[in-house]
C-alpha atoms as an extended CHARMM CRD file, in Angstrom:
* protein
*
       260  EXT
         1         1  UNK       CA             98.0610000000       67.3430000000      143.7760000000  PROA      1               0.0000000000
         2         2  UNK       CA             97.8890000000       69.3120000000      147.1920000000  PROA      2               0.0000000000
         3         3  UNK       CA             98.2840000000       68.4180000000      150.5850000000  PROA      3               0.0000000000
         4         4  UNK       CA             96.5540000000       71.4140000000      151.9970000000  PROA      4               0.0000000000
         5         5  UNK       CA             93.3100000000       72.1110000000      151.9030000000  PROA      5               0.0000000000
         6         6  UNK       CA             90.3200000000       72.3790000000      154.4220000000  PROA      6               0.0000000000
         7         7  UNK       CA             89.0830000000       69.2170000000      155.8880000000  PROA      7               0.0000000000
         8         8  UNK       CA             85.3290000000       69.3660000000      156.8720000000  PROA      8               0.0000000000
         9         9  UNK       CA             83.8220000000       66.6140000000      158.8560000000  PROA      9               0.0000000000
        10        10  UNK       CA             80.6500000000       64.9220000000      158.5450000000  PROA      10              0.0000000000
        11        11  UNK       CA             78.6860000000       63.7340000000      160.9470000000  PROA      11              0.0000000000
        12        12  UNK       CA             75.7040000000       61.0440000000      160.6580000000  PROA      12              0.0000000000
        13        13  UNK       CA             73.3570000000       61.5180000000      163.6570000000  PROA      13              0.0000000000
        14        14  UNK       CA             70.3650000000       60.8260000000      161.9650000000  PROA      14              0.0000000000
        15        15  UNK       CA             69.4200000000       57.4690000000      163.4100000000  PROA      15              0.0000000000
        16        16  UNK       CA             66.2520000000       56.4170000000      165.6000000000  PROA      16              0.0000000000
        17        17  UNK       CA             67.1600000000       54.3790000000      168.4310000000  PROA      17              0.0000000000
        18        18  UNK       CA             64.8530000000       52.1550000000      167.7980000000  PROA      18              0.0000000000
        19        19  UNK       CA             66.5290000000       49.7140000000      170.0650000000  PROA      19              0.0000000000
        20        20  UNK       CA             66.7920000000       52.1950000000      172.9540000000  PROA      20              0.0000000000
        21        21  UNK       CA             63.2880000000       52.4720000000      173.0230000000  PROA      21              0.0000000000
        22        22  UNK       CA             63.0170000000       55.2010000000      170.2410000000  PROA      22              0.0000000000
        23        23  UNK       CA             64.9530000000       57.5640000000      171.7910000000  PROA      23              0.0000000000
        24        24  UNK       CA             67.1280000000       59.1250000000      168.7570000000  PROA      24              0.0000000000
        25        25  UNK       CA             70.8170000000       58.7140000000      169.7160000000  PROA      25              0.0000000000
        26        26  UNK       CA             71.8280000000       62.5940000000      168.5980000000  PROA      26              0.0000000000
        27        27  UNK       CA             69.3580000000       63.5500000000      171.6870000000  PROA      27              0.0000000000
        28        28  UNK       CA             70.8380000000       61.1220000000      174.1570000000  PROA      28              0.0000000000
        29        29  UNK       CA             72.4810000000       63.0030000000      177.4300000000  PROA      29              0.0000000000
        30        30  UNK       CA             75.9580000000       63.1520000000      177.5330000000  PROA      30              0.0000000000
        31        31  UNK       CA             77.7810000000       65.1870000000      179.8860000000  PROA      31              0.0000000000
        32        32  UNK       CA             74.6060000000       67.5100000000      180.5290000000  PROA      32              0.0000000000
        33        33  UNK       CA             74.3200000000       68.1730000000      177.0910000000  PROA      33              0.0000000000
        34        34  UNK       CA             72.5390000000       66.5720000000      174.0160000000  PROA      34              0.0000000000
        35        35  UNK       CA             75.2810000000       63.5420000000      172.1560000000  PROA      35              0.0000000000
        36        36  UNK       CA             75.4380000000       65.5390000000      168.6750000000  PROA      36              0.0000000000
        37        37  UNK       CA             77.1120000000       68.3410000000      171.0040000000  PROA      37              0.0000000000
        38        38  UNK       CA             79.9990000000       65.8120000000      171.9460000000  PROA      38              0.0000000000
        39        39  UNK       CA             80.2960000000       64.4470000000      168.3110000000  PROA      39              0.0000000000
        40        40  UNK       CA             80.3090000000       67.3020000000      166.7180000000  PROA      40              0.0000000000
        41        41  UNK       CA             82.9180000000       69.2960000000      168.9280000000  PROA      41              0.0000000000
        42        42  UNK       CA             85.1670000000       65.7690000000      168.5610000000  PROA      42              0.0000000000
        43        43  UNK       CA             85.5080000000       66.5330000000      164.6220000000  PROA      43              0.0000000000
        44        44  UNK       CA             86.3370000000       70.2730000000      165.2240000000  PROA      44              0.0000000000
        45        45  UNK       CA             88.4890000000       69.7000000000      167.7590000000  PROA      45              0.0000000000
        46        46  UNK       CA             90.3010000000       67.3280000000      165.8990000000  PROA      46              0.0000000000
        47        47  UNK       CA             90.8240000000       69.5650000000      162.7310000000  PROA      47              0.0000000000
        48        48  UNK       CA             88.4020000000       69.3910000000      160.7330000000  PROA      48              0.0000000000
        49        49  UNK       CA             86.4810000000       73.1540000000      159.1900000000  PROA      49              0.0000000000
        50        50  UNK       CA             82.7210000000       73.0120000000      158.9650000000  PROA      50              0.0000000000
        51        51  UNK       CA             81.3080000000       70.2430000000      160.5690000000  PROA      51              0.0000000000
        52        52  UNK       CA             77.8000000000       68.6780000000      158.3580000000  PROA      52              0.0000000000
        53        53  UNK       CA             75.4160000000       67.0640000000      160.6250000000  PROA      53              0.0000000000
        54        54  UNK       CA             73.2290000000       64.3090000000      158.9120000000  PROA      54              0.0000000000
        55        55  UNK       CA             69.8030000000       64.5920000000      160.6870000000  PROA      55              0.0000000000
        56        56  UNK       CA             66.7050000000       62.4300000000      160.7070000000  PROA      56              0.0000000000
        57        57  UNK       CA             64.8270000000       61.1100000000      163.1000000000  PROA      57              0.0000000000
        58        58  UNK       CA             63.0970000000       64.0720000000      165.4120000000  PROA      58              0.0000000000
        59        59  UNK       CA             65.4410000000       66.5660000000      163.5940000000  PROA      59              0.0000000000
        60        60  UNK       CA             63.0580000000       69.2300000000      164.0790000000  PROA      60              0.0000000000
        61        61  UNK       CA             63.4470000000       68.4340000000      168.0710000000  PROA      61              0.0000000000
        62        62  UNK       CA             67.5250000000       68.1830000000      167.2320000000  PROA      62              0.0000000000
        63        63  UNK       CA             67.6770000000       71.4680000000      165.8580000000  PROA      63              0.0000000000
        64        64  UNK       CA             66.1690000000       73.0240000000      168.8760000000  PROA      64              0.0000000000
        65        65  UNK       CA             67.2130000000       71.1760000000      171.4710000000  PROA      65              0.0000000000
        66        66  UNK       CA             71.1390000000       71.3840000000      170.2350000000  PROA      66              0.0000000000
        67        67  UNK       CA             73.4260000000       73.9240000000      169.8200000000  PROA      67              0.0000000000
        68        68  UNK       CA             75.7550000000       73.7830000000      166.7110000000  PROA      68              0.0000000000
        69        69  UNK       CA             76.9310000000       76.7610000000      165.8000000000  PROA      69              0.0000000000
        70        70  UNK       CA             79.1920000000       76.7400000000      162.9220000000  PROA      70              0.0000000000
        71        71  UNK       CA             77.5230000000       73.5560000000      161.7660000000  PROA      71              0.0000000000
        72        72  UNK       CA             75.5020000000       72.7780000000      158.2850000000  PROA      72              0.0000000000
        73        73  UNK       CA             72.2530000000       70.7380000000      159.2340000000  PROA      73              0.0000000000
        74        74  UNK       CA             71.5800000000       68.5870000000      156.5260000000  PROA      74              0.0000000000
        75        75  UNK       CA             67.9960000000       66.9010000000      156.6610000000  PROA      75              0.0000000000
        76        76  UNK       CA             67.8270000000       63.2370000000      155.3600000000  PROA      76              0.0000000000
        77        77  UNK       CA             63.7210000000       62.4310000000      155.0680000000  PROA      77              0.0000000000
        78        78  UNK       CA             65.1810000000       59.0230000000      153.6460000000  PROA      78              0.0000000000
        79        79  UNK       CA             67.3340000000       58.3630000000      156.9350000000  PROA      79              0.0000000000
        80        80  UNK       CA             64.8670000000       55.1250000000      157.9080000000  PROA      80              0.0000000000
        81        81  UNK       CA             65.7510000000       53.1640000000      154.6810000000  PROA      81              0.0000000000
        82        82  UNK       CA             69.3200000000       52.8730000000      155.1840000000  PROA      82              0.0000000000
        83        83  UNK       CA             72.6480000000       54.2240000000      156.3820000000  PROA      83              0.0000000000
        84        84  UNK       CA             73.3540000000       54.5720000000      152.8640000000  PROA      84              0.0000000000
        85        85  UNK       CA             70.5060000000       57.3450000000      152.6330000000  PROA      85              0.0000000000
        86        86  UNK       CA             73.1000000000       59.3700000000      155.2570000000  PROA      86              0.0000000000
        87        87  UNK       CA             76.3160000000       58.9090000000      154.2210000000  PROA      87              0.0000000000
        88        88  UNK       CA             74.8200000000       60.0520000000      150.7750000000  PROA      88              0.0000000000
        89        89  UNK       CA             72.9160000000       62.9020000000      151.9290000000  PROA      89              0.0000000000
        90        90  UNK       CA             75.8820000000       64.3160000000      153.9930000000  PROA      90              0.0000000000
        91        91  UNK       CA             78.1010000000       63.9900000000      150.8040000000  PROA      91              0.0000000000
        92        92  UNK       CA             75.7630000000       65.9150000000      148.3600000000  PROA      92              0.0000000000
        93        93  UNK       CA             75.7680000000       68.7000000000      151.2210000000  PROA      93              0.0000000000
        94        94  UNK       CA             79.9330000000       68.5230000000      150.9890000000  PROA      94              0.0000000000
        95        95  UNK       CA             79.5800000000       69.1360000000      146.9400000000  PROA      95              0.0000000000
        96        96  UNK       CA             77.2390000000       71.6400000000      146.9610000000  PROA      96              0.0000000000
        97        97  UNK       CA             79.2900000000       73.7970000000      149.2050000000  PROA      97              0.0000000000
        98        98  UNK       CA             82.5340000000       72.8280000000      146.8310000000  PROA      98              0.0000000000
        99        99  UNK       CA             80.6660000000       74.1740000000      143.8760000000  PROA      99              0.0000000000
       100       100  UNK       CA             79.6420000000       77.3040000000      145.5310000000  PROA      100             0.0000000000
       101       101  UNK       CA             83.3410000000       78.2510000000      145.8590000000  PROA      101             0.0000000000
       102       102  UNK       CA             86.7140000000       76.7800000000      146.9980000000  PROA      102             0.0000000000
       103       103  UNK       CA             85.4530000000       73.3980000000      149.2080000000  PROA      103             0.0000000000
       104       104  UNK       CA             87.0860000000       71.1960000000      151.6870000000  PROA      104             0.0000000000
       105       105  UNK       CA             89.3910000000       68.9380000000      150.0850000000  PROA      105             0.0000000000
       106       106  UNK       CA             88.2410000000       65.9500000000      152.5870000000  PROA      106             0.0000000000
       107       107  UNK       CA             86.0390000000       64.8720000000      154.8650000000  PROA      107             0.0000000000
       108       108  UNK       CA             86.1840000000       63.1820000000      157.9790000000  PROA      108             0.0000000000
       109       109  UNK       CA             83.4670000000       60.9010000000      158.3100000000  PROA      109             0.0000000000
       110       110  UNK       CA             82.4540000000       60.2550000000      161.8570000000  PROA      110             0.0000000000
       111       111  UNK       CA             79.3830000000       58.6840000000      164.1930000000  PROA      111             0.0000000000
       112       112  UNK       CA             77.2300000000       60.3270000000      166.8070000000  PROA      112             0.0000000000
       113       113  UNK       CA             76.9230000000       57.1300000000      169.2040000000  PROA      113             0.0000000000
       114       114  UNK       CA             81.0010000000       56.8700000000      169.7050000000  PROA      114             0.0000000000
       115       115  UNK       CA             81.8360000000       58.7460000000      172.6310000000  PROA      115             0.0000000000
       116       116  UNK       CA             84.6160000000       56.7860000000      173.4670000000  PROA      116             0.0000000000
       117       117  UNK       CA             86.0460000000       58.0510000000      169.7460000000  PROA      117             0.0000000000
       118       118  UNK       CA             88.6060000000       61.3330000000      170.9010000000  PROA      118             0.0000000000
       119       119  UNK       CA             89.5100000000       64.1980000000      168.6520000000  PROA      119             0.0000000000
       120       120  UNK       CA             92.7770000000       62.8500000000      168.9500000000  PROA      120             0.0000000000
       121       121  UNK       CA             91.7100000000       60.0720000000      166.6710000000  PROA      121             0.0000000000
       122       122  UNK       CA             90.1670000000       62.7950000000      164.2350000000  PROA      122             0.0000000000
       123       123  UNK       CA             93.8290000000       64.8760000000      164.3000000000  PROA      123             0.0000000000
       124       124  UNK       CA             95.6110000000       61.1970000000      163.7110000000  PROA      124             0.0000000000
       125       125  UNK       CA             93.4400000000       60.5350000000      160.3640000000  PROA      125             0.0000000000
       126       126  UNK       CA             93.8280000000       63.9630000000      159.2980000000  PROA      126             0.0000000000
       127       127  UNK       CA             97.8620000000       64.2450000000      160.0190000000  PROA      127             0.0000000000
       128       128  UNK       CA             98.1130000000       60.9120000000      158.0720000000  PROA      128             0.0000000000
       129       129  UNK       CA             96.2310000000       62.0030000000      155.0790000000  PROA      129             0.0000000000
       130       130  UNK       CA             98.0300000000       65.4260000000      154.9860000000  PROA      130             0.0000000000
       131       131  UNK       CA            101.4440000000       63.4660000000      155.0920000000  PROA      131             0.0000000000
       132       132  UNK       CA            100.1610000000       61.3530000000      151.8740000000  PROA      132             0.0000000000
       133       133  UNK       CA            101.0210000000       62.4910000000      147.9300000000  PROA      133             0.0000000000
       134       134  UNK       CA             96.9140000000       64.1360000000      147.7410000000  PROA      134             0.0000000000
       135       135  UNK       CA             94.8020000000       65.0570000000      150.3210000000  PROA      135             0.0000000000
       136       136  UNK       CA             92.3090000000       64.9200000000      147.5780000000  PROA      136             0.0000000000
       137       137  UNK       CA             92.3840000000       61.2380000000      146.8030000000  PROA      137             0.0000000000
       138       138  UNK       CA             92.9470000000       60.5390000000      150.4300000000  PROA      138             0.0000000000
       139       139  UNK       CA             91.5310000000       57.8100000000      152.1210000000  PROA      139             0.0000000000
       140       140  UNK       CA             92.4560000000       56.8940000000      155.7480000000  PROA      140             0.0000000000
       141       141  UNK       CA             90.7510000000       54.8920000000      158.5490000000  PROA      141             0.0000000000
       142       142  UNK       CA             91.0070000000       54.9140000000      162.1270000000  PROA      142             0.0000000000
       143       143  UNK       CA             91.7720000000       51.0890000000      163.3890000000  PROA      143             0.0000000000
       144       144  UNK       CA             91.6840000000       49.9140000000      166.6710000000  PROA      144             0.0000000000
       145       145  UNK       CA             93.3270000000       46.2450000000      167.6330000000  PROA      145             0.0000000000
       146       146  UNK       CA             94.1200000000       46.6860000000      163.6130000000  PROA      146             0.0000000000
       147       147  UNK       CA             90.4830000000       46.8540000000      162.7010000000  PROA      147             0.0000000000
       148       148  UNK       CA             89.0920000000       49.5830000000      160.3640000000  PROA      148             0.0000000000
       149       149  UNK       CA             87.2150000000       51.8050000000      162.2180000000  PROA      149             0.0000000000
       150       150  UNK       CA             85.6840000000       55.1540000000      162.7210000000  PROA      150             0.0000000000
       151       151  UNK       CA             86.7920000000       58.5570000000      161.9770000000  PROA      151             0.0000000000
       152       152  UNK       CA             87.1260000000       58.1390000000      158.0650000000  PROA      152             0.0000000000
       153       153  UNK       CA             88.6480000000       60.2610000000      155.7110000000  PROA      153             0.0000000000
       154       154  UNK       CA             87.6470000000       60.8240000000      152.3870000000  PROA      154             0.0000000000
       155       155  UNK       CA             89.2840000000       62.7370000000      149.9480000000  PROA      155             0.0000000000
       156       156  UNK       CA             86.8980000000       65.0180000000      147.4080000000  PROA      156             0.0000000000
       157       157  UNK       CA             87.8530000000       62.9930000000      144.5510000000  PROA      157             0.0000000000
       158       158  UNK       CA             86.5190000000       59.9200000000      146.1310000000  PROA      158             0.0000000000
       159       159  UNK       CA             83.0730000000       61.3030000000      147.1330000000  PROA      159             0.0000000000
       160       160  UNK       CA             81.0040000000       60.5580000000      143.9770000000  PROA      160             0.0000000000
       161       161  UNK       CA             82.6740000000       56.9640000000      144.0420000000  PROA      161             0.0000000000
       162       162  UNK       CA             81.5930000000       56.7590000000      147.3180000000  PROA      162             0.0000000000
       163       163  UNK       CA             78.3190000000       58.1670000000      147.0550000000  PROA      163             0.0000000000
       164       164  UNK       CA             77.4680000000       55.6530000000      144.5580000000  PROA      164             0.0000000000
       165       165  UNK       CA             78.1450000000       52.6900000000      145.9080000000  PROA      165             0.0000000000
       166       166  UNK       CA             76.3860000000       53.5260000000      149.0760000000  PROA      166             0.0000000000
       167       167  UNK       CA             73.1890000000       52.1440000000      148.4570000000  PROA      167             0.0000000000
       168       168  UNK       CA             70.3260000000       50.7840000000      150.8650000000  PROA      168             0.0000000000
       169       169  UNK       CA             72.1180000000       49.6990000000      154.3040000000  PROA      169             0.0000000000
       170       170  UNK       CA             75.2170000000       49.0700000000      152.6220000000  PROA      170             0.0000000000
       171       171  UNK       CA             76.9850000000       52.2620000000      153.8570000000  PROA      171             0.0000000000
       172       172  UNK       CA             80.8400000000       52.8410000000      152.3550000000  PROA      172             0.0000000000
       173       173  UNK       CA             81.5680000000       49.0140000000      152.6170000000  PROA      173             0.0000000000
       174       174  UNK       CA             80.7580000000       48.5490000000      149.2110000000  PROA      174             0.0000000000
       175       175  UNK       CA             83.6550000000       51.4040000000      148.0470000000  PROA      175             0.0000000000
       176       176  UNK       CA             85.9890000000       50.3170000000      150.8930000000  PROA      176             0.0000000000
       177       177  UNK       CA             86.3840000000       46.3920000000      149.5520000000  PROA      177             0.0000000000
       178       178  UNK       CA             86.8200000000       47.9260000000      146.3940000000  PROA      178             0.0000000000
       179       179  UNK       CA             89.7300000000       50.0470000000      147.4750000000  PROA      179             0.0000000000
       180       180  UNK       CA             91.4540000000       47.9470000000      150.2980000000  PROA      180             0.0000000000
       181       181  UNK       CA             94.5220000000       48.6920000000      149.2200000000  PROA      181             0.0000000000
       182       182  UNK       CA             94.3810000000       52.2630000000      149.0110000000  PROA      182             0.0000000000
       183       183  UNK       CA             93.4760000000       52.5560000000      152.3480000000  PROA      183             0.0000000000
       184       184  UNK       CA             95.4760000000       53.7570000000      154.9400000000  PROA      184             0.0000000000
       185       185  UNK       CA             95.0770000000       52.1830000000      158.2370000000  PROA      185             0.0000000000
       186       186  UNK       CA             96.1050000000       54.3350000000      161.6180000000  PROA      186             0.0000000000
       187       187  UNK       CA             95.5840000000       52.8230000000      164.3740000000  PROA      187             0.0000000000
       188       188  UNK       CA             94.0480000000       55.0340000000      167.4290000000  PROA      188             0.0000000000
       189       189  UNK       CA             93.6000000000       51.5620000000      170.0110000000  PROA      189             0.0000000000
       190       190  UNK       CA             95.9300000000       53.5250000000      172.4700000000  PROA      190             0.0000000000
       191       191  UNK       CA             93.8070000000       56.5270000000      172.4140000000  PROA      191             0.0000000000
       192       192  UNK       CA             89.8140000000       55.9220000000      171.7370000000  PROA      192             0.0000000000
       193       193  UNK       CA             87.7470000000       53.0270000000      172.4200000000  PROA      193             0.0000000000
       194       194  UNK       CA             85.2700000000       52.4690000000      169.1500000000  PROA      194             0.0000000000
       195       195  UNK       CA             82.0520000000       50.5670000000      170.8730000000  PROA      195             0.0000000000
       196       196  UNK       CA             78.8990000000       52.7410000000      169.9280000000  PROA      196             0.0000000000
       197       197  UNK       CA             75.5450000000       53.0360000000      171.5620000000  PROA      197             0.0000000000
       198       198  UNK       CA             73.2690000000       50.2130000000      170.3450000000  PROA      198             0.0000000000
       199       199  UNK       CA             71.0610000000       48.6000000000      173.2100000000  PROA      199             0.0000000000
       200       200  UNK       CA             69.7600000000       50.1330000000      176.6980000000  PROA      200             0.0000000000
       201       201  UNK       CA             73.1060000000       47.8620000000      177.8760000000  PROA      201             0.0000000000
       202       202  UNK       CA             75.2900000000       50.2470000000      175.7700000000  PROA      202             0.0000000000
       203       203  UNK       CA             74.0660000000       53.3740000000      177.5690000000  PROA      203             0.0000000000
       204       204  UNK       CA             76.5610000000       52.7970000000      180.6680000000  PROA      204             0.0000000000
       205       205  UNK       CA             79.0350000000       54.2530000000      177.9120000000  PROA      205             0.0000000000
       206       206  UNK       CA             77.7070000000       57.8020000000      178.6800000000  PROA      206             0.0000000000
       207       207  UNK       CA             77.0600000000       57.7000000000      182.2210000000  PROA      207             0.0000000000
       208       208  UNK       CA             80.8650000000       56.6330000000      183.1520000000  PROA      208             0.0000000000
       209       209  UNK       CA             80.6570000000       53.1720000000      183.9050000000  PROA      209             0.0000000000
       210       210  UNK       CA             81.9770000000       52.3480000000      180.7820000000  PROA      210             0.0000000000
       211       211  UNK       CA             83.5740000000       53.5530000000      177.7380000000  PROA      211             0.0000000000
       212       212  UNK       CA             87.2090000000       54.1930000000      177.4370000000  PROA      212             0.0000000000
       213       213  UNK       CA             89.9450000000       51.5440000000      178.7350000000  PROA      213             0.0000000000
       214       214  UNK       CA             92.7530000000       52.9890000000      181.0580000000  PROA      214             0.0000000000
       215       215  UNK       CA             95.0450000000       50.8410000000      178.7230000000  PROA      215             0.0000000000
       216       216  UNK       CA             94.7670000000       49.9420000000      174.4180000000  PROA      216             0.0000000000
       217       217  UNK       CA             91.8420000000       48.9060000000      172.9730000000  PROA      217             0.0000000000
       218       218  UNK       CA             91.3980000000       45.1350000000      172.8050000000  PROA      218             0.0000000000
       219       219  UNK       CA             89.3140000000       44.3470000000      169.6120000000  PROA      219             0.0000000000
       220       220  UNK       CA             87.3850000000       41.4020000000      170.6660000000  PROA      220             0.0000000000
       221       221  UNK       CA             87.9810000000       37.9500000000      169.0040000000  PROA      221             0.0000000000
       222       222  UNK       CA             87.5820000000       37.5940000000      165.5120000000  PROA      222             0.0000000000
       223       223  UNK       CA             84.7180000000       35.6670000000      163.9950000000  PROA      223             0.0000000000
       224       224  UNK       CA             83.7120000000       33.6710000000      161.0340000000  PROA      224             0.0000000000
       225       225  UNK       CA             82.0540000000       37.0990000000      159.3640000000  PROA      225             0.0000000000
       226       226  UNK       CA             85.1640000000       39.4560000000      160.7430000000  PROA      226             0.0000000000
       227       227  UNK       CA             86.4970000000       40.1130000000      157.6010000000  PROA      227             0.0000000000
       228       228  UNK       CA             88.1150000000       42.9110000000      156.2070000000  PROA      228             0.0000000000
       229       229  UNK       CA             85.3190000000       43.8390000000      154.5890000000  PROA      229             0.0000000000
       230       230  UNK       CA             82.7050000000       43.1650000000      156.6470000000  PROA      230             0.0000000000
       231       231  UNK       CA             84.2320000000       44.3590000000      160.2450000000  PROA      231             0.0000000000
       232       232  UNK       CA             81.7580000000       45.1110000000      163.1180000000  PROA      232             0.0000000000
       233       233  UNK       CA             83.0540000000       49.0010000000      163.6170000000  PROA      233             0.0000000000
       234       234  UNK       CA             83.7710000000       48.7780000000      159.6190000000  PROA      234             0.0000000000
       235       235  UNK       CA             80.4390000000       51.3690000000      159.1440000000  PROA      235             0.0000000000
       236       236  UNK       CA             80.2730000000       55.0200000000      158.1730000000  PROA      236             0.0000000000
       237       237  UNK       CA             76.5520000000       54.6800000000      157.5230000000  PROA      237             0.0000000000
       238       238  UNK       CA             74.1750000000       56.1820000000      159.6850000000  PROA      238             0.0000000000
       239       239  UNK       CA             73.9850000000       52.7260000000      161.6570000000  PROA      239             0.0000000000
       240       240  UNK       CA             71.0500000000       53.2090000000      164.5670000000  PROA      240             0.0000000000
       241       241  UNK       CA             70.5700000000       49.6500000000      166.1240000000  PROA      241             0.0000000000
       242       242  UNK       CA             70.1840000000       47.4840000000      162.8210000000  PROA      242             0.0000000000
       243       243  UNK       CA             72.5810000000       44.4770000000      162.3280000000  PROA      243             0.0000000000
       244       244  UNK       CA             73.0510000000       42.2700000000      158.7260000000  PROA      244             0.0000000000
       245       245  UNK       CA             70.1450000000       40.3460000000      158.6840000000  PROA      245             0.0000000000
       246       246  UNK       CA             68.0400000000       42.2280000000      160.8790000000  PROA      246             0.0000000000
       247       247  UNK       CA             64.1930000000       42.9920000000      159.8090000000  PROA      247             0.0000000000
       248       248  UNK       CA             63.5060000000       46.8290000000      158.8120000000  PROA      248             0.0000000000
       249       249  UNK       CA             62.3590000000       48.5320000000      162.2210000000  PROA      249             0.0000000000
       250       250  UNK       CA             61.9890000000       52.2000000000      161.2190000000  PROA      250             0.0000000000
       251       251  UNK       CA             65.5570000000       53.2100000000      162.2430000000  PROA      251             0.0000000000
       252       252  UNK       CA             67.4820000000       51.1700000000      159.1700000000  PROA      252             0.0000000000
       253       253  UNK       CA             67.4940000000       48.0570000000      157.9410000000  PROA      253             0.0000000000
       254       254  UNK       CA             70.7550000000       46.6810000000      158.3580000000  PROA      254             0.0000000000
       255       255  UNK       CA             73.7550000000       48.2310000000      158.8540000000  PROA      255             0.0000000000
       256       256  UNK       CA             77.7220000000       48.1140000000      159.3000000000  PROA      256             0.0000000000
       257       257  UNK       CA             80.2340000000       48.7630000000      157.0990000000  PROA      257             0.0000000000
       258       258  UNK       CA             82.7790000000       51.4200000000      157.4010000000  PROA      258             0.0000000000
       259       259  UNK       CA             80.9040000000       53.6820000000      160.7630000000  PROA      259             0.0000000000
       260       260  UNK       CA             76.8540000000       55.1390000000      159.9950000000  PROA      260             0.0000000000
């Protein structure tokens, strides 16, 4: 058992946008600079080593348009059929490195279109993980109003669980019912503000009308499908603008379970 080891973070940016007109969401402005900047700086900042970026749509345009030094670029061709297609992509990329020498012994898993997420909600996830019995059979959440959220922690022992049951649009939901128990909630409502970039409405979150609360997060009211496993910031999948029971569009099918 260990409680040190390097946490990497993991980053899926690789949706479309088809929502926002096909604009991909890792290109969208934010503070002068492209979103996958922001996102990816939150995760170091936070704590976490080497961040691996999940790319897809226009990642040839991503990878010239961004600067990410220090970051692995992981290409998912697959990124249109599913969230799951991401989260599983960015996981292979975090075992390859492990067998190539001593790996991270976690991952934070995080979302490009949260801005409103701080790297003080990355350093919470992480400090609770560290404080557990094994960092590498960690898993931690972020909640906010009590509801599972986004950064996610994974420990390496849980990656191949969670890599196989992340199929289609079905993200780490699958895994996470399974292993409600074992998770650790930590709840970051005082300090972040989960709602991600989904609709041309949505966009006010990077232009400063909207975004962070002065005061806690207030998770809105719970609804007949707000369950604990089936939460609407409950997602790491690579979620671009596709809701349960949406109609494939090119960016995913359907998405939300843990965050894309």
């Amino acid at each position: 058992m260990t409680t040190n080891g390097e946490v990497a973070g993991l980053l899926l940016a690789a949706g479309g946008g088809q929502r926002l007109g096909g604009r991909p969401k890792a290109l969208l402005a934010y503070r002068g600079r492209p979103l996958v900047e922001h996102a990816a700086a939150v995760l170091r900042a936070g704590g976490c080593g080497v961040v691996h970026v999940v790319l897809g749509a226009a990642a040839d345009e991503v990878r010239a348009r961004a600067e990410l030094p220090g970051c692995v670029l992981v290409d998912n061709p697959q990124w249109a059929e599913g969230m799951g297609t991401s989260l599983r992509a960015g996981l292979a990329s975090l075992a390859a490195a492990a067998g190539q020498g001593p790996g991270p012994a976690a991952a934070v898993v995080g979302l490009v279109d949260q801005p409103g997420v701080p790297p003080a909600a990355v350093a919470r996830v992480i400090g609770a993980a560290r404080s557990g019995d094994d960092l590498l059979s960690a898993l931690v959440s972020a909640a906010y109003g009590g509801r599972r959220g986004h950064p996610v922690l994974f420990g390496a022992a849980r990656w191949a669980g969670v890599a196989g049951s992340a199929g289609g649009d079905m993200g780490a939901r699958a895994y996470l019912r399974e292993h409600t128990e074992q998770t650790v909630l930590v709840e970051c409502g005082d300090i972040g503000d989960p709602s991600d970039i989904d609709t041309p409405a949505d966009l006010r979150l990077l232009d400063g009308t909207g975004g962070p609360a002065a005061g806690p997060y207030t998770a809105p009211p719970a609804g007949p499908d707000d369950r604990p496993d089936n939460r609407p910031h409950d997602r790491p999948d690579d979620r671009p603008d596709d809701r349960p029971g949406t109609a494939p569009d090119g960016d995913s099918a359907a998405r939300r379970a843990t965050k894309r």
